[in-house]
mmCIF file of N, CA and C in Angstrom:
data_model
loop_
_atom_site.group_PDB
_atom_site.id
_atom_site.type_symbol
_atom_site.label_atom_id
_atom_site.label_comp_id
_atom_site.label_asym_id
_atom_site.label_seq_id
_atom_site.Cartn_x
_atom_site.Cartn_y
_atom_site.Cartn_z
ATOM 1 N N MET R 206 -34.874 1.156 45.480
ATOM 2 C CA MET R 206 -34.936 1.332 44.382
ATOM 3 C C MET R 206 -36.490 0.914 43.801
ATOM 4 N N ASN R 207 -37.052 1.763 43.204
ATOM 5 C CA ASN R 207 -38.547 0.655 42.789
ATOM 6 C C ASN R 207 -38.236 0.625 41.162
ATOM 7 N N ASN R 208 -39.383 -0.403 40.928
ATOM 8 C CA ASN R 208 -39.466 -0.818 39.460
ATOM 9 C C ASN R 208 -39.361 -0.379 38.664
ATOM 10 N N LYS R 209 -40.334 0.820 39.162
ATOM 11 C CA LYS R 209 -40.664 2.020 37.779
ATOM 12 C C LYS R 209 -39.156 2.897 37.539
ATOM 13 N N THR R 210 -38.443 3.227 38.771
ATOM 14 C CA THR R 210 -37.400 4.506 38.687
ATOM 15 C C THR R 210 -35.768 3.472 38.237
ATOM 16 N N LYS R 211 -36.112 1.835 38.131
ATOM 17 C CA LYS R 211 -35.214 0.692 37.373
ATOM 18 C C LYS R 211 -35.702 0.784 35.898
ATOM 19 N N GLU R 212 -37.050 0.571 35.618
ATOM 20 C CA GLU R 212 -37.734 1.335 34.044
ATOM 21 C C GLU R 212 -37.125 1.931 33.287
ATOM 22 N N THR R 213 -37.246 3.178 34.113
ATOM 23 C CA THR R 213 -36.458 4.675 33.218
ATOM 24 C C THR R 213 -35.312 4.491 33.527
ATOM 25 N N LEU R 214 -34.514 4.193 34.416
ATOM 26 C CA LEU R 214 -33.063 4.008 34.251
ATOM 27 C C LEU R 214 -32.312 3.519 33.308
ATOM 28 N N ILE R 215 -32.770 2.642 32.681
ATOM 29 C CA ILE R 215 -32.493 1.482 31.650
ATOM 30 C C ILE R 215 -33.004 2.266 30.432
ATOM 31 N N GLY R 216 -33.995 2.420 30.406
ATOM 32 C CA GLY R 216 -34.518 3.484 29.362
ATOM 33 C C GLY R 216 -34.055 4.332 28.514
ATOM 34 N N VAL R 217 -33.302 5.419 29.785
ATOM 35 C CA VAL R 217 -32.407 6.006 29.124
ATOM 36 C C VAL R 217 -31.289 5.829 29.143
ATOM 37 N N GLY R 218 -30.751 5.058 29.844
ATOM 38 C CA GLY R 218 -29.395 4.713 29.725
ATOM 39 C C GLY R 218 -29.586 4.107 27.816
ATOM 40 N N THR R 219 -30.453 3.093 27.811
ATOM 41 C CA THR R 219 -30.241 2.782 26.463
ATOM 42 C C THR R 219 -30.936 3.842 25.131
ATOM 43 N N ALA R 220 -31.393 4.713 25.800
ATOM 44 C CA ALA R 220 -31.802 6.086 24.499
ATOM 45 C C ALA R 220 -30.212 6.366 24.201
ATOM 46 N N VAL R 221 -29.485 6.753 25.528
ATOM 47 C CA VAL R 221 -28.048 7.252 25.247
ATOM 48 C C VAL R 221 -26.975 6.128 24.499
ATOM 49 N N ALA R 222 -26.795 5.192 24.743
ATOM 50 C CA ALA R 222 -26.249 3.972 24.147
ATOM 51 C C ALA R 222 -26.129 4.002 22.608
ATOM 52 N N VAL R 223 -28.090 4.190 22.635
ATOM 53 C CA VAL R 223 -28.451 3.966 20.739
ATOM 54 C C VAL R 223 -28.002 5.157 20.337
ATOM 55 N N SER R 224 -28.199 6.464 20.657
ATOM 56 C CA SER R 224 -27.961 7.701 20.139
ATOM 57 C C SER R 224 -26.331 7.906 20.283
ATOM 58 N N ALA R 225 -25.394 7.460 20.926
ATOM 59 C CA ALA R 225 -24.133 7.285 21.245
ATOM 60 C C ALA R 225 -23.514 6.799 19.975
ATOM 61 N N ALA R 226 -24.086 5.467 19.805
ATOM 62 C CA ALA R 226 -23.850 4.359 18.544
ATOM 63 C C ALA R 226 -24.137 5.272 17.328
ATOM 64 N N ALA R 227 -25.423 5.681 17.486
ATOM 65 C CA ALA R 227 -26.009 6.432 15.823
ATOM 66 C C ALA R 227 -24.941 7.428 15.987
ATOM 67 N N TYR R 228 -24.340 8.273 16.428
ATOM 68 C CA TYR R 228 -23.604 9.167 16.083
ATOM 69 C C TYR R 228 -22.046 9.001 15.435
ATOM 70 N N PHE R 229 -21.746 8.057 15.883
ATOM 71 C CA PHE R 229 -20.586 7.325 15.956
ATOM 72 C C PHE R 229 -20.472 6.719 14.475
ATOM 73 N N LEU R 230 -21.549 5.871 14.553
ATOM 74 C CA LEU R 230 -21.576 5.515 12.562
ATOM 75 C C LEU R 230 -22.190 6.211 11.876
ATOM 76 N N PHE R 231 -22.990 7.002 11.986
ATOM 77 C CA PHE R 231 -23.378 8.062 11.238
ATOM 78 C C PHE R 231 -22.554 9.513 10.968
ATOM 79 N N SER R 232 -21.971 9.699 11.895
ATOM 80 C CA SER R 232 -21.320 11.003 12.183
ATOM 81 C C SER R 232 -19.820 11.082 10.705
ATOM 82 N N ASP R 233 -20.245 11.965 9.846
ATOM 83 C CA ASP R 233 -19.213 11.935 8.942
ATOM 84 C C ASP R 233 -17.631 12.063 9.303
ATOM 85 N N LYS R 234 -17.606 12.685 10.403
ATOM 86 C CA LYS R 234 -16.654 13.603 10.612
ATOM 87 C C LYS R 234 -15.713 12.084 11.761
ATOM 88 N N THR R 235 -16.782 11.754 12.391
ATOM 89 C CA THR R 235 -15.994 10.450 12.992
ATOM 90 C C THR R 235 -15.531 9.294 11.997
ATOM 91 N N GLN R 236 -16.315 9.058 11.101
ATOM 92 C CA GLN R 236 -15.880 8.083 10.338
ATOM 93 C C GLN R 236 -14.867 8.463 9.028
ATOM 94 N N ASN R 237 -14.757 9.714 8.956
ATOM 95 C CA ASN R 237 -13.369 10.124 8.382
ATOM 96 C C ASN R 237 -11.933 10.341 9.470
ATOM 97 N N LYS R 238 -12.386 10.250 10.658
ATOM 98 C CA LYS R 238 -11.431 10.429 11.651
ATOM 99 C C LYS R 238 -10.911 8.617 11.716
ATOM 100 N N GLY R 239 -11.773 7.558 11.643
ATOM 101 C CA GLY R 239 -11.415 6.650 11.802
ATOM 102 C C GLY R 239 -10.715 6.023 10.419
ATOM 103 N N LYS R 240 -11.224 6.357 9.152
ATOM 104 C CA LYS R 240 -10.352 6.015 8.322
ATOM 105 C C LYS R 240 -8.918 6.596 7.899
ATOM 106 N N ALA R 241 -8.814 7.828 8.452
ATOM 107 C CA ALA R 241 -7.521 8.312 8.949
ATOM 108 C C ALA R 241 -6.512 7.528 9.747
ATOM 109 N N MET R 242 -7.394 6.791 10.964
ATOM 110 C CA MET R 242 -6.339 6.175 11.998
ATOM 111 C C MET R 242 -6.341 4.958 11.161
ATOM 112 N N MET R 243 -7.242 4.240 10.695
ATOM 113 C CA MET R 243 -6.719 3.071 9.832
ATOM 114 C C MET R 243 -5.538 3.551 8.323
ATOM 115 N N ASN R 244 -5.770 4.373 7.744
ATOM 116 C CA ASN R 244 -4.705 4.374 7.443
ATOM 117 C C ASN R 244 -2.833 4.822 7.228
ATOM 118 N N ARG R 245 -2.926 5.531 8.688
ATOM 119 C CA ARG R 245 -1.943 5.733 9.102
ATOM 120 C C ARG R 245 -1.565 4.563 9.741
ATOM 121 N N HIS R 246 -2.005 3.632 10.024
ATOM 122 C CA HIS R 246 -1.809 2.202 10.585
ATOM 123 C C HIS R 246 -0.908 1.387 9.707
ATOM 124 N N LYS R 247 -1.972 1.270 8.842
ATOM 125 C CA LYS R 247 -1.452 0.680 7.118
ATOM 126 C C LYS R 247 -0.156 1.518 6.994
ATOM 127 N N ALA R 248 0.010 2.733 6.700
ATOM 128 C CA ALA R 248 1.502 3.568 6.575
ATOM 129 C C ALA R 248 2.544 3.027 7.431
ATOM 130 N N LYS R 249 2.502 2.871 8.634
ATOM 131 C CA LYS R 249 3.095 2.640 9.693
ATOM 132 C C LYS R 249 3.593 0.952 9.436
ATOM 133 N N THR R 250 2.329 -0.005 9.114
ATOM 134 C CA THR R 250 3.107 -1.697 8.833
ATOM 135 C C THR R 250 3.344 -1.462 8.015
ATOM 136 N N PHE R 251 3.705 -0.496 6.975
ATOM 137 C CA PHE R 251 4.259 -0.795 5.808
ATOM 138 C C PHE R 251 5.610 -0.639 5.958
ATOM 139 N N VAL R 252 5.964 0.807 6.550
ATOM 140 C CA VAL R 252 7.339 0.855 7.042
ATOM 141 C C VAL R 252 7.971 -0.206 7.587
ATOM 142 N N LYS R 253 7.244 -1.174 8.889
ATOM 143 C CA LYS R 253 7.643 -2.377 9.356
ATOM 144 C C LYS R 253 8.182 -3.119 8.441
ATOM 145 N N ASP R 254 6.968 -3.795 7.532
ATOM 146 C CA ASP R 254 7.736 -4.712 6.678
ATOM 147 C C ASP R 254 8.268 -4.146 6.044
ATOM 148 N N LYS R 255 8.108 -3.392 4.837
ATOM 149 C CA LYS R 255 9.010 -3.151 3.798
ATOM 150 C C LYS R 255 10.392 -2.431 3.737
ATOM 151 N N LEU R 256 10.057 -1.570 4.575
ATOM 152 C CA LEU R 256 11.462 -0.806 5.102
ATOM 153 C C LEU R 256 12.130 -1.203 6.352
ATOM 154 N N LYS R 257 11.840 -2.554 7.148
ATOM 155 C CA LYS R 257 12.691 -2.844 7.894
ATOM 156 C C LYS R 257 12.307 -2.012 9.358
ATOM 157 N N GLY R 258 11.505 -1.808 9.285
ATOM 158 C CA GLY R 258 11.099 -0.011 10.491
ATOM 159 C C GLY R 258 11.964 0.729 10.509
ATOM 160 N N ASN R 259 12.776 1.430 9.736
ATOM 161 C CA ASN R 259 13.284 2.329 9.838
ATOM 162 C C ASN R 259 13.067 3.575 10.593
ATOM 163 N N LYS R 260 13.739 3.899 11.404
ATOM 164 C CA LYS R 260 13.017 5.143 12.196
ATOM 165 C C LYS R 260 13.007 6.665 11.808
ATOM 166 N N LYS R 261 13.684 6.705 10.750
ATOM 167 C CA LYS R 261 13.230 8.039 9.815
ATOM 168 C C LYS R 261 12.283 7.906 8.843
ATOM 169 N N ALA R 262 12.084 6.915 8.277
ATOM 170 C CA ALA R 262 11.036 6.673 7.228
ATOM 171 C C ALA R 262 9.142 6.458 8.546
ATOM 172 N N MET R 263 9.772 6.143 9.794
ATOM 173 C CA MET R 263 8.876 5.942 10.630
ATOM 174 C C MET R 263 7.932 7.438 11.073
ATOM 175 N N ALA R 264 9.178 7.789 11.256
ATOM 176 C CA ALA R 264 9.271 9.752 11.928
ATOM 177 C C ALA R 264 8.302 10.678 10.681
ATOM 178 N N VAL R 265 8.846 10.023 9.644
ATOM 179 C CA VAL R 265 8.053 10.599 8.637
ATOM 180 C C VAL R 265 6.795 10.627 8.333
ATOM 181 N N VAL R 266 6.683 9.205 8.583
ATOM 182 C CA VAL R 266 4.696 8.822 8.833
ATOM 183 C C VAL R 266 4.279 9.571 9.450
ATOM 184 N N ASP R 267 4.820 9.638 10.814
ATOM 185 C CA ASP R 267 4.377 10.469 11.803
ATOM 186 C C ASP R 267 3.941 11.788 11.487
ATOM 187 N N GLN R 268 4.850 12.675 10.513
ATOM 188 C CA GLN R 268 4.868 14.206 10.243
ATOM 189 C C GLN R 268 3.316 14.294 9.415
ATOM 190 N N LEU R 269 3.184 13.219 8.639
ATOM 191 C CA LEU R 269 2.637 12.986 7.422
ATOM 192 C C LEU R 269 0.919 14.200 7.706
ATOM 193 N N SER R 270 0.268 15.072 6.895
ATOM 194 C CA SER R 270 -1.155 14.710 7.000
ATOM 195 C C SER R 270 -1.730 13.608 6.390
ATOM 196 N N ASP R 271 -3.155 13.464 7.271
ATOM 197 C CA ASP R 271 -3.903 12.561 6.884
ATOM 198 C C ASP R 271 -4.265 12.483 5.073
ATOM 199 N N GLU R 272 -4.846 13.447 4.562
ATOM 200 C CA GLU R 272 -4.290 13.600 2.909
ATOM 201 C C GLU R 272 -2.932 12.979 2.373
ATOM 202 N N GLU R 273 -1.693 13.338 3.211
ATOM 203 C CA GLU R 273 -0.726 12.729 2.051
ATOM 204 C C GLU R 273 -0.889 11.207 3.065
ATOM 205 N N ILE R 274 -1.205 10.704 3.936
ATOM 206 C CA ILE R 274 -0.895 9.827 4.194
ATOM 207 C C ILE R 274 -1.752 8.572 2.944
ATOM 208 N N SER R 275 -2.804 9.290 2.525
ATOM 209 C CA SER R 275 -4.112 8.967 1.669
ATOM 210 C C SER R 275 -3.145 8.268 0.391
ATOM 211 N N ARG R 276 -2.419 9.731 -0.076
ATOM 212 C CA ARG R 276 -2.116 9.506 -1.188
ATOM 213 C C ARG R 276 -0.690 8.785 -1.201
ATOM 214 N N LEU R 277 -0.138 8.399 -0.132
ATOM 215 C CA LEU R 277 1.190 7.469 -0.021
ATOM 216 C C LEU R 277 0.764 5.754 -0.192
ATOM 217 N N LEU R 278 -0.348 5.648 0.389
ATOM 218 C CA LEU R 278 -1.068 4.180 0.277
ATOM 219 C C LEU R 278 -1.517 4.370 -0.690
ATOM 220 N N ALA R 279 -1.939 5.128 -1.856
ATOM 221 C CA ALA R 279 -2.784 4.930 -2.937
ATOM 222 C C ALA R 279 -1.493 5.075 -4.210
ATOM 223 N N THR R 280 -0.809 5.508 -3.780
ATOM 224 C CA THR R 280 0.723 4.954 -4.409
ATOM 225 C C THR R 280 1.530 3.898 -4.080
ATOM 226 N N VAL R 281 1.530 3.493 -3.145
ATOM 227 C CA VAL R 281 2.364 2.147 -2.775
ATOM 228 C C VAL R 281 0.892 0.697 -3.679
ATOM 229 N N GLU R 282 -0.257 1.291 -3.553
ATOM 230 C CA GLU R 282 -1.357 0.026 -3.985
ATOM 231 C C GLU R 282 -1.107 -0.271 -5.647
ATOM 232 N N ARG R 283 -0.709 1.064 -5.942
ATOM 233 C CA ARG R 283 -0.461 1.223 -7.623
ATOM 234 C C ARG R 283 1.152 0.299 -8.124
ATOM 235 N N VAL R 284 1.689 0.940 -7.350
ATOM 236 C CA VAL R 284 3.365 0.329 -7.686
ATOM 237 C C VAL R 284 3.135 -1.089 -7.081
ATOM 238 N N GLY R 285 2.133 -1.871 -6.160
ATOM 239 C CA GLY R 285 2.797 -3.070 -5.755
ATOM 240 C C GLY R 285 1.991 -3.636 -6.352
ATOM 241 N N GLY R 286 0.647 -3.067 -7.027
ATOM 242 C CA GLY R 286 -0.446 -4.067 -8.345
ATOM 243 C C GLY R 286 0.373 -3.884 -9.171
ATOM 244 N N SER R 287 1.729 -3.715 -9.751
ATOM 245 C CA SER R 287 2.432 -3.490 -10.412
ATOM 246 C C SER R 287 3.424 -5.075 -11.015
ATOM 247 N N ASP R 288 3.952 -5.220 -9.643
ATOM 248 C CA ASP R 288 4.615 -5.993 -9.629
ATOM 249 C C ASP R 288 4.955 -6.945 -10.040
ATOM 250 N N GLY R 289 3.981 -7.773 -10.428
ATOM 251 C CA GLY R 289 3.596 -9.322 -11.296
ATOM 252 C C GLY R 289 3.771 -8.560 -13.122
ATOM 253 N N LYS R 290 3.391 -7.925 -13.051
ATOM 254 C CA LYS R 290 3.631 -6.816 -14.696
ATOM 255 C C LYS R 290 5.131 -6.385 -14.735
ATOM 256 N N LEU R 291 5.846 -5.802 -13.678
ATOM 257 C CA LEU R 291 7.283 -5.569 -13.635
ATOM 258 C C LEU R 291 8.296 -6.974 -13.765
ATOM 259 N N THR R 292 8.071 -7.888 -13.002
ATOM 260 C CA THR R 292 8.583 -8.715 -13.399
ATOM 261 C C THR R 292 8.357 -9.913 -14.485
ATOM 262 N N GLU R 293 7.231 -9.774 -15.340
ATOM 263 C CA GLU R 293 7.163 -10.195 -16.775
ATOM 264 C C GLU R 293 7.940 -9.420 -17.527
ATOM 265 N N GLN R 294 8.096 -7.975 -17.259
ATOM 266 C CA GLN R 294 8.510 -7.323 -18.222
ATOM 267 C C GLN R 294 10.110 -7.577 -17.954
ATOM 268 N N LYS R 295 10.278 -8.089 -17.395
ATOM 269 C CA LYS R 295 11.750 -8.261 -16.685
ATOM 270 C C LYS R 295 11.977 -9.234 -17.546
ATOM 271 N N ASP R 296 11.573 -10.396 -17.463
ATOM 272 C CA ASP R 296 11.669 -11.562 -17.870
ATOM 273 C C ASP R 296 11.610 -11.814 -19.549
ATOM 274 N N LYS R 297 11.054 -10.675 -20.098
ATOM 275 C CA LYS R 297 11.226 -10.515 -21.051
ATOM 276 C C LYS R 297 12.138 -9.709 -21.806
ATOM 277 N N LEU R 298 12.681 -8.903 -21.008
ATOM 278 C CA LEU R 298 14.080 -7.650 -21.411
ATOM 279 C C LEU R 298 14.839 -8.882 -21.668
ATOM 280 N N LYS R 299 15.130 -10.039 -20.470
ATOM 281 C CA LYS R 299 16.067 -10.834 -20.349
ATOM 282 C C LYS R 299 15.848 -11.734 -21.472
ATOM 283 N N ASP R 300 15.087 -12.235 -22.224
ATOM 284 C CA ASP R 300 15.071 -13.232 -23.116
ATOM 285 C C ASP R 300 15.295 -12.157 -24.774
ATOM 286 N N ALA R 301 14.917 -11.150 -24.349
ATOM 287 C CA ALA R 301 14.953 -10.028 -25.555
ATOM 288 C C ALA R 301 16.382 -10.052 -25.918
ATOM 289 N N THR R 302 17.097 -9.575 -24.561
ATOM 290 C CA THR R 302 19.028 -9.798 -24.313
ATOM 291 C C THR R 302 19.632 -10.977 -24.594
ATOM 292 N N ALA R 303 19.321 -11.776 -24.787
ATOM 293 C CA ALA R 303 19.820 -13.015 -24.706
ATOM 294 C C ALA R 303 19.572 -13.391 -25.916
ATOM 295 N N ASP R 304 18.156 -12.862 -26.731
ATOM 296 C CA ASP R 304 18.286 -13.500 -28.348
ATOM 297 C C ASP R 304 19.419 -12.265 -29.132
ATOM 298 N N ALA R 305 18.970 -10.980 -28.443
ATOM 299 C CA ALA R 305 20.005 -10.276 -29.510
ATOM 300 C C ALA R 305 21.742 -10.730 -28.816
ATOM 301 N N LYS R 306 22.190 -10.730 -28.017
ATOM 302 C CA LYS R 306 23.523 -11.614 -27.472
ATOM 303 C C LYS R 306 23.745 -12.454 -28.663
ATOM 304 N N GLU R 307 22.707 -13.841 -28.436
ATOM 305 C CA GLU R 307 23.276 -14.970 -29.320
ATOM 306 C C GLU R 307 23.073 -14.381 -30.859
ATOM 307 N N THR R 308 21.948 -13.663 -31.279
ATOM 308 C CA THR R 308 21.861 -13.223 -33.101
ATOM 309 C C THR R 308 24.052 -12.605 -32.786
ATOM 310 N N LEU R 309 24.167 -11.065 -31.992
ATOM 311 C CA LEU R 309 25.397 -11.171 -32.319
ATOM 312 C C LEU R 309 26.544 -11.790 -32.610
ATOM 313 N N MET R 310 26.513 -13.029 -31.549
ATOM 314 C CA MET R 310 27.526 -13.827 -31.524
ATOM 315 C C MET R 310 27.615 -14.487 -32.960
ATOM 316 N N ASP R 311 26.526 -14.613 -33.261
ATOM 317 C CA ASP R 311 26.491 -15.583 -34.748
ATOM 318 C C ASP R 311 27.114 -14.734 -36.023
ATOM 319 N N LYS R 312 26.707 -13.443 -35.680
ATOM 320 C CA LYS R 312 27.085 -12.469 -36.599
ATOM 321 C C LYS R 312 28.863 -12.339 -36.702
ATOM 322 N N THR R 313 29.055 -12.502 -35.690
ATOM 323 C CA THR R 313 30.287 -12.539 -35.385
ATOM 324 C C THR R 313 31.349 -13.464 -36.044
ATOM 325 N N GLU R 314 30.445 -14.699 -35.744
ATOM 326 C CA GLU R 314 31.388 -15.861 -36.159
ATOM 327 C C GLU R 314 31.891 -15.943 -38.010
ATOM 328 N N THR R 315 30.355 -15.211 -38.156
ATOM 329 C CA THR R 315 30.071 -15.408 -39.622
ATOM 330 C C THR R 315 31.398 -14.219 -40.254
ATOM 331 N N VAL R 316 31.246 -13.110 -39.390
ATOM 332 C CA VAL R 316 32.060 -11.761 -39.955
ATOM 333 C C VAL R 316 34.073 -12.679 -39.972
ATOM 334 N N LYS R 317 33.833 -13.422 -38.733
ATOM 335 C CA LYS R 317 35.614 -13.970 -38.245
ATOM 336 C C LYS R 317 35.776 -14.985 -39.611
ATOM 337 N N ASP R 318 34.650 -15.863 -39.984
ATOM 338 C CA ASP R 318 34.977 -16.897 -40.581
ATOM 339 C C ASP R 318 35.409 -16.030 -41.983
ATOM 340 N N LYS R 319 34.040 -15.197 -42.927
ATOM 341 C CA LYS R 319 34.666 -14.342 -43.678
ATOM 342 C C LYS R 319 36.062 -14.269 -44.132
ATOM 343 N N PHE R 320 36.510 -13.321 -43.110
ATOM 344 C CA PHE R 320 38.036 -13.031 -42.888
ATOM 345 C C PHE R 320 39.390 -13.884 -42.712
ATOM 346 N N SER R 321 38.943 -14.762 -42.285
ATOM 347 C CA SER R 321 40.213 -15.918 -42.381
ATOM 348 C C SER R 321 40.443 -16.961 -43.199
ATOM 349 N N HIS R 322 39.009 -16.769 -44.425
ATOM 350 C CA HIS R 322 39.353 -17.935 -45.519
ATOM 351 C C HIS R 322 40.273 -16.990 -46.520
#
């Protein structure tokens, strides 16, 4: 092969590689497909981590559409993000319950004292 043929082949190969890369980078369909694949992987990882790899849950994830997977992940993120708030509310509820119980016990003692004398 002479140098001219090698240069032509290298040029054509480079042009094909650049065109393919541009297609994959800029094609909406390709980007959406990649995002859908990543979301499905996230959903499966969630099932493995949080649901201990439950086979039925994994089968359900396999049957969901890309839109359903997106909605599932959005819900998980919303609920997961409120974890700290939920713990805070639970602590407040425990404190309020303890205060109410203490007040009730004090009133009970007061009533007992009034009736015993």
